[in-house]
Amino acid sequence: MVVHTEIELTDDEVDRIFRALADATRRDILSRTLEDEATVSQLAATYDMSFAAVQKHVAVLEQAGLVTKRTAGRERRVRGEPDTIRRAQRLLTRYEQIWRGRIARLDALLAED
């Protein structure tokens, strides 16, 4: 049985994740590789850009921990990392809770009048 200890994201990790997700091509690569792993060549065939450009996008995603690459024979297979997405989602949920708390306090103040 594998037990995952959820560690908070560091500021650098958050910066890398959201910088990686700021690009539409990288978001698409992430979506594709979360559904099923793919080779860099398979990914490159779906975009109107060079193989090297797709490799760079994959490298940014890998540095952010959003994908991993593994070697299978002569191929480099890319797989999305849902654990990193879950950790980022928990951060966003905390921000949402702060925002909802502010709205609730504002509602309470308006109800007093």
XYZ file of N, CA and C in Angstrom:
339
model
N 0.846 -1.178 0.000
C 0.000 0.000 0.000
C 0.895 1.246 0.000
N 0.632 2.171 -0.903
C 1.409 3.400 -1.005
C 0.644 4.508 -0.300
N 1.314 5.165 0.612
C 0.701 6.288 1.323
C 1.373 7.556 0.837
N 0.567 8.475 0.303
C 1.102 9.745 -0.174
C 0.932 10.804 0.910
N 2.019 11.412 1.280
C 1.962 12.516 2.213
C 1.858 13.787 1.387
N 0.761 14.501 1.537
C 0.546 15.708 0.754
C 1.347 16.851 1.346
N 2.245 17.358 0.569
C 3.102 18.449 0.991
C 2.616 19.711 0.299
N 2.597 20.802 1.054
C 2.226 22.085 0.473
C 3.141 22.412 -0.689
N 2.607 23.124 -1.648
C 3.425 23.596 -2.757
C 4.264 24.779 -2.299
N 5.510 24.807 -2.728
C 6.343 25.969 -2.446
C 5.960 27.093 -3.407
N 6.387 28.299 -3.106
C 6.114 29.418 -4.008
C 6.702 29.156 -5.390
N 7.907 28.587 -5.442
C 8.525 28.278 -6.735
C 7.712 27.252 -7.521
N 7.198 26.237 -6.833
C 6.369 25.228 -7.507
C 5.096 25.852 -8.066
N 4.465 26.692 -7.260
C 3.237 27.367 -7.718
C 3.545 28.215 -8.953
N 4.640 28.955 -8.903
C 5.030 29.782 -10.047
C 5.235 28.927 -11.294
N 5.941 27.801 -11.161
C 6.205 26.941 -12.325
C 4.916 26.340 -12.866
N 4.030 25.896 -11.976
C 2.773 25.272 -12.412
C 1.922 26.266 -13.190
N 1.710 27.439 -12.614
C 0.807 28.383 -13.277
C 1.449 29.040 -14.496
N 2.762 29.159 -14.501
C 3.448 29.644 -15.709
C 3.273 28.611 -16.831
N 3.399 27.341 -16.496
C 3.226 26.279 -17.498
C 1.795 26.260 -18.019
N 0.836 26.445 -17.128
C -0.576 26.395 -17.524
C -1.048 27.659 -18.234
N -0.223 28.685 -18.268
C -0.610 29.942 -18.913
C -0.614 29.830 -20.435
N -0.076 28.754 -20.979
C 0.014 28.588 -22.428
C -1.005 27.551 -22.908
N -1.766 27.907 -23.952
C -2.830 27.028 -24.458
C -2.279 25.698 -24.987
N -1.140 25.729 -25.652
C -0.564 24.484 -26.175
C -0.186 23.553 -25.023
N 0.411 24.106 -23.993
C 0.791 23.262 -22.848
C -0.440 22.706 -22.134
N -1.491 23.509 -22.025
C -2.729 22.981 -21.414
C -3.283 21.833 -22.257
N -3.205 21.962 -23.572
C -3.693 20.904 -24.447
C -2.831 19.646 -24.323
N -1.523 19.813 -24.286
C -0.626 18.665 -24.103
C -0.941 17.977 -22.784
N -1.142 18.758 -21.735
C -1.477 18.182 -20.434
C -2.784 17.402 -20.505
N -3.801 17.975 -21.117
C -5.090 17.277 -21.250
C -4.927 15.956 -21.988
N -4.201 15.994 -23.090
C -3.994 14.774 -23.879
C -3.262 13.707 -23.071
N -2.241 14.108 -22.330
C -1.435 13.130 -21.605
C -2.072 12.682 -20.296
N -3.065 13.398 -19.841
C -3.839 12.905 -18.696
C -4.790 11.803 -19.145
N -5.308 11.923 -20.376
C -6.211 10.898 -20.912
C -5.454 9.620 -21.238
N -4.295 9.771 -21.872
C -3.490 8.615 -22.255
C -2.075 9.095 -22.535
N -1.087 8.335 -22.120
C 0.272 8.779 -22.390
C 0.519 8.773 -23.893
N 1.457 9.611 -24.312
C 1.766 9.739 -25.735
C 3.257 10.002 -25.894
N 3.772 9.660 -27.057
C 5.170 9.988 -27.331
C 5.234 11.462 -27.733
N 6.421 12.021 -27.620
C 6.620 13.403 -28.043
C 6.324 13.506 -29.532
N 6.681 12.491 -30.304
C 6.390 12.496 -31.747
C 4.892 12.519 -32.013
N 4.124 11.736 -31.266
C 2.665 11.745 -31.434
C 2.099 13.122 -31.097
N 2.596 13.713 -30.045
C 2.128 15.049 -29.671
C 2.497 16.058 -30.753
N 3.719 15.997 -31.234
C 4.200 16.960 -32.234
C 3.376 16.881 -33.512
N 2.886 15.704 -33.846
C 2.109 15.535 -35.081
C 0.775 16.277 -35.027
N 0.331 16.644 -33.834
C -0.981 17.289 -33.707
C -0.905 18.808 -33.694
N 0.296 19.361 -33.731
C 0.452 20.819 -33.647
C 1.160 21.363 -34.877
N 0.837 22.590 -35.214
C 1.464 23.263 -36.345
C 2.714 23.996 -35.852
N 3.659 23.198 -35.356
C 4.934 23.743 -34.881
C 5.967 22.640 -34.983
N 7.201 22.997 -34.822
C 8.281 22.022 -34.954
C 8.285 21.029 -33.790
N 8.916 19.905 -34.046
C 9.114 18.895 -33.009
C 9.854 19.515 -31.821
N 10.876 20.318 -32.111
C 11.666 20.960 -31.053
C 10.798 21.883 -30.197
N 9.870 22.596 -30.819
C 8.985 23.489 -30.061
C 8.090 22.687 -29.124
N 7.579 21.555 -29.602
C 6.739 20.698 -28.751
C 7.588 20.130 -27.616
N 8.824 19.737 -27.915
C 9.723 19.250 -26.860
C 9.916 20.300 -25.775
N 10.049 21.554 -26.186
C 10.226 22.634 -25.206
C 8.979 22.794 -24.344
N 7.791 22.698 -24.960
C 6.552 22.768 -24.183
C 6.488 21.630 -23.166
N 6.844 20.433 -23.605
C 6.841 19.273 -22.707
C 7.849 19.485 -21.579
N 9.005 20.061 -21.883
C 10.021 20.314 -20.860
C 9.505 21.283 -19.796
N 8.768 22.315 -20.217
C 8.197 23.268 -19.252
C 7.199 22.552 -18.352
N 6.357 21.708 -18.950
C 5.381 20.941 -18.165
C 6.086 19.980 -17.207
N 7.167 19.378 -17.672
C 7.916 18.445 -16.824
C 8.586 19.175 -15.662
N 9.154 20.341 -15.925
C 9.783 21.122 -14.850
C 8.764 21.547 -13.802
N 7.516 21.733 -14.229
C 6.450 22.105 -13.294
C 5.867 20.895 -12.570
N 6.291 19.687 -12.963
C 5.765 18.471 -12.337
C 4.405 18.079 -12.863
N 3.972 18.684 -13.960
C 2.652 18.392 -14.521
C 2.653 17.172 -15.431
N 3.818 16.809 -15.965
C 3.975 15.587 -16.746
C 5.287 14.926 -16.357
N 5.378 13.639 -16.650
C 6.642 12.920 -16.515
C 6.928 12.239 -17.848
N 8.212 12.014 -18.102
C 8.616 11.282 -19.304
C 9.297 10.003 -18.871
N 9.039 8.969 -19.640
C 9.729 7.706 -19.389
C 10.179 7.151 -20.728
N 11.247 6.398 -20.683
C 11.779 5.790 -21.895
C 11.169 4.413 -22.070
N 10.667 4.170 -23.274
C 10.143 2.857 -23.645
C 10.787 2.502 -24.982
N 11.866 1.734 -24.921
C 12.620 1.448 -26.142
C 13.286 2.717 -26.628
N 12.981 3.090 -27.855
C 13.547 4.309 -28.427
C 12.631 5.510 -28.232
N 11.490 5.296 -27.630
C 10.506 6.370 -27.476
C 10.588 7.021 -26.105
N 10.227 8.284 -26.076
C 10.047 9.014 -24.819
C 8.546 9.224 -24.663
N 7.949 8.566 -23.683
C 6.503 8.640 -23.463
C 6.208 9.664 -22.384
N 5.187 10.470 -22.629
C 4.818 11.561 -21.738
C 3.489 11.202 -21.084
N 3.424 11.402 -19.781
C 2.215 11.080 -19.012
C 1.895 12.259 -18.094
N 0.624 12.667 -18.067
C 0.185 13.719 -17.168
C 0.244 13.260 -15.720
N 0.491 14.198 -14.811
C 0.614 13.885 -13.386
C -0.554 14.478 -12.605
N -1.596 13.685 -12.373
C -2.769 14.205 -11.668
C -2.485 14.634 -10.227
N -1.464 14.069 -9.582
C -1.161 14.465 -8.201
C -0.778 15.945 -8.115
N -0.010 16.411 -9.084
C 0.380 17.823 -9.092
C -0.850 18.702 -9.294
N -1.740 18.266 -10.154
C -2.972 19.030 -10.397
C -3.825 19.063 -9.131
N -3.895 17.947 -8.429
C -4.660 17.911 -7.163
C -4.072 18.875 -6.141
N -2.743 18.921 -6.070
C -2.108 19.838 -5.116
C -2.407 21.286 -5.478
N -2.358 21.618 -6.759
C -2.688 22.977 -7.193
C -4.171 23.272 -6.937
N -5.017 22.276 -7.128
C -6.446 22.459 -6.878
C -6.708 22.764 -5.404
N -5.980 22.105 -4.511
C -6.148 22.389 -3.077
C -5.764 23.837 -2.765
N -4.725 24.343 -3.410
C -4.336 25.741 -3.224
C -5.466 26.665 -3.700
N -6.012 26.379 -4.856
C -7.105 27.203 -5.386
C -8.348 27.103 -4.497
N -8.592 25.944 -3.939
C -9.730 25.772 -3.029
C -9.552 26.641 -1.785
N -8.315 26.717 -1.278
C -8.073 27.589 -0.122
C -8.351 29.049 -0.474
N -7.926 29.479 -1.660
C -8.214 30.853 -2.095
C -9.715 31.074 -2.224
N -10.406 30.082 -2.746
C -11.861 30.197 -2.879
C -12.519 30.310 -1.503
N -12.041 29.549 -0.534
C -12.595 29.620 0.821
C -12.386 31.003 1.422
N -11.219 31.591 1.184
C -10.969 32.956 1.666
C -11.971 33.913 1.029
N -12.137 33.799 -0.271
C -13.054 34.668 -1.009
C -14.488 34.481 -0.501
N -14.922 33.236 -0.340
C -16.283 32.979 0.151
C -16.472 33.526 1.565
N -15.420 33.451 2.382
C -15.494 34.012 3.735
C -15.696 35.517 3.696
N -15.012 36.178 2.790
C -15.177 37.638 2.647
C -16.594 37.975 2.202
N -17.124 37.195 1.264
C -18.491 37.424 0.783
C -19.490 37.205 1.927
N -19.269 36.175 2.710
C -20.173 35.894 3.833
C -20.137 37.025 4.851
N -18.939 37.563 5.130
C -18.848 38.694 6.062
C -19.545 39.928 5.498
N -19.398 40.156 4.217
C -20.070 41.295 3.570
C -21.582 41.114 3.629
N -22.065 39.918 3.357
C -23.496 39.639 3.459
C -23.997 39.895 4.883
N -23.206 39.469 5.875
C -23.596 39.675 7.276
C -23.656 41.177 7.604
N -22.694 41.952 7.113
C -22.711 43.390 7.343
C -23.925 44.048 6.690
N -24.243 43.641 5.490
C -25.394 44.216 4.796
C -26.710 43.828 5.467
N -26.749 42.616 6.031
C -27.959 42.166 6.715
C -28.194 42.946 8.012
N -27.127 43.466 8.644
C -27.269 44.245 9.881
C -27.982 45.561 9.628
N -27.804 46.150 8.452
C -28.412 47.459 8.169
C -29.852 47.320 7.976
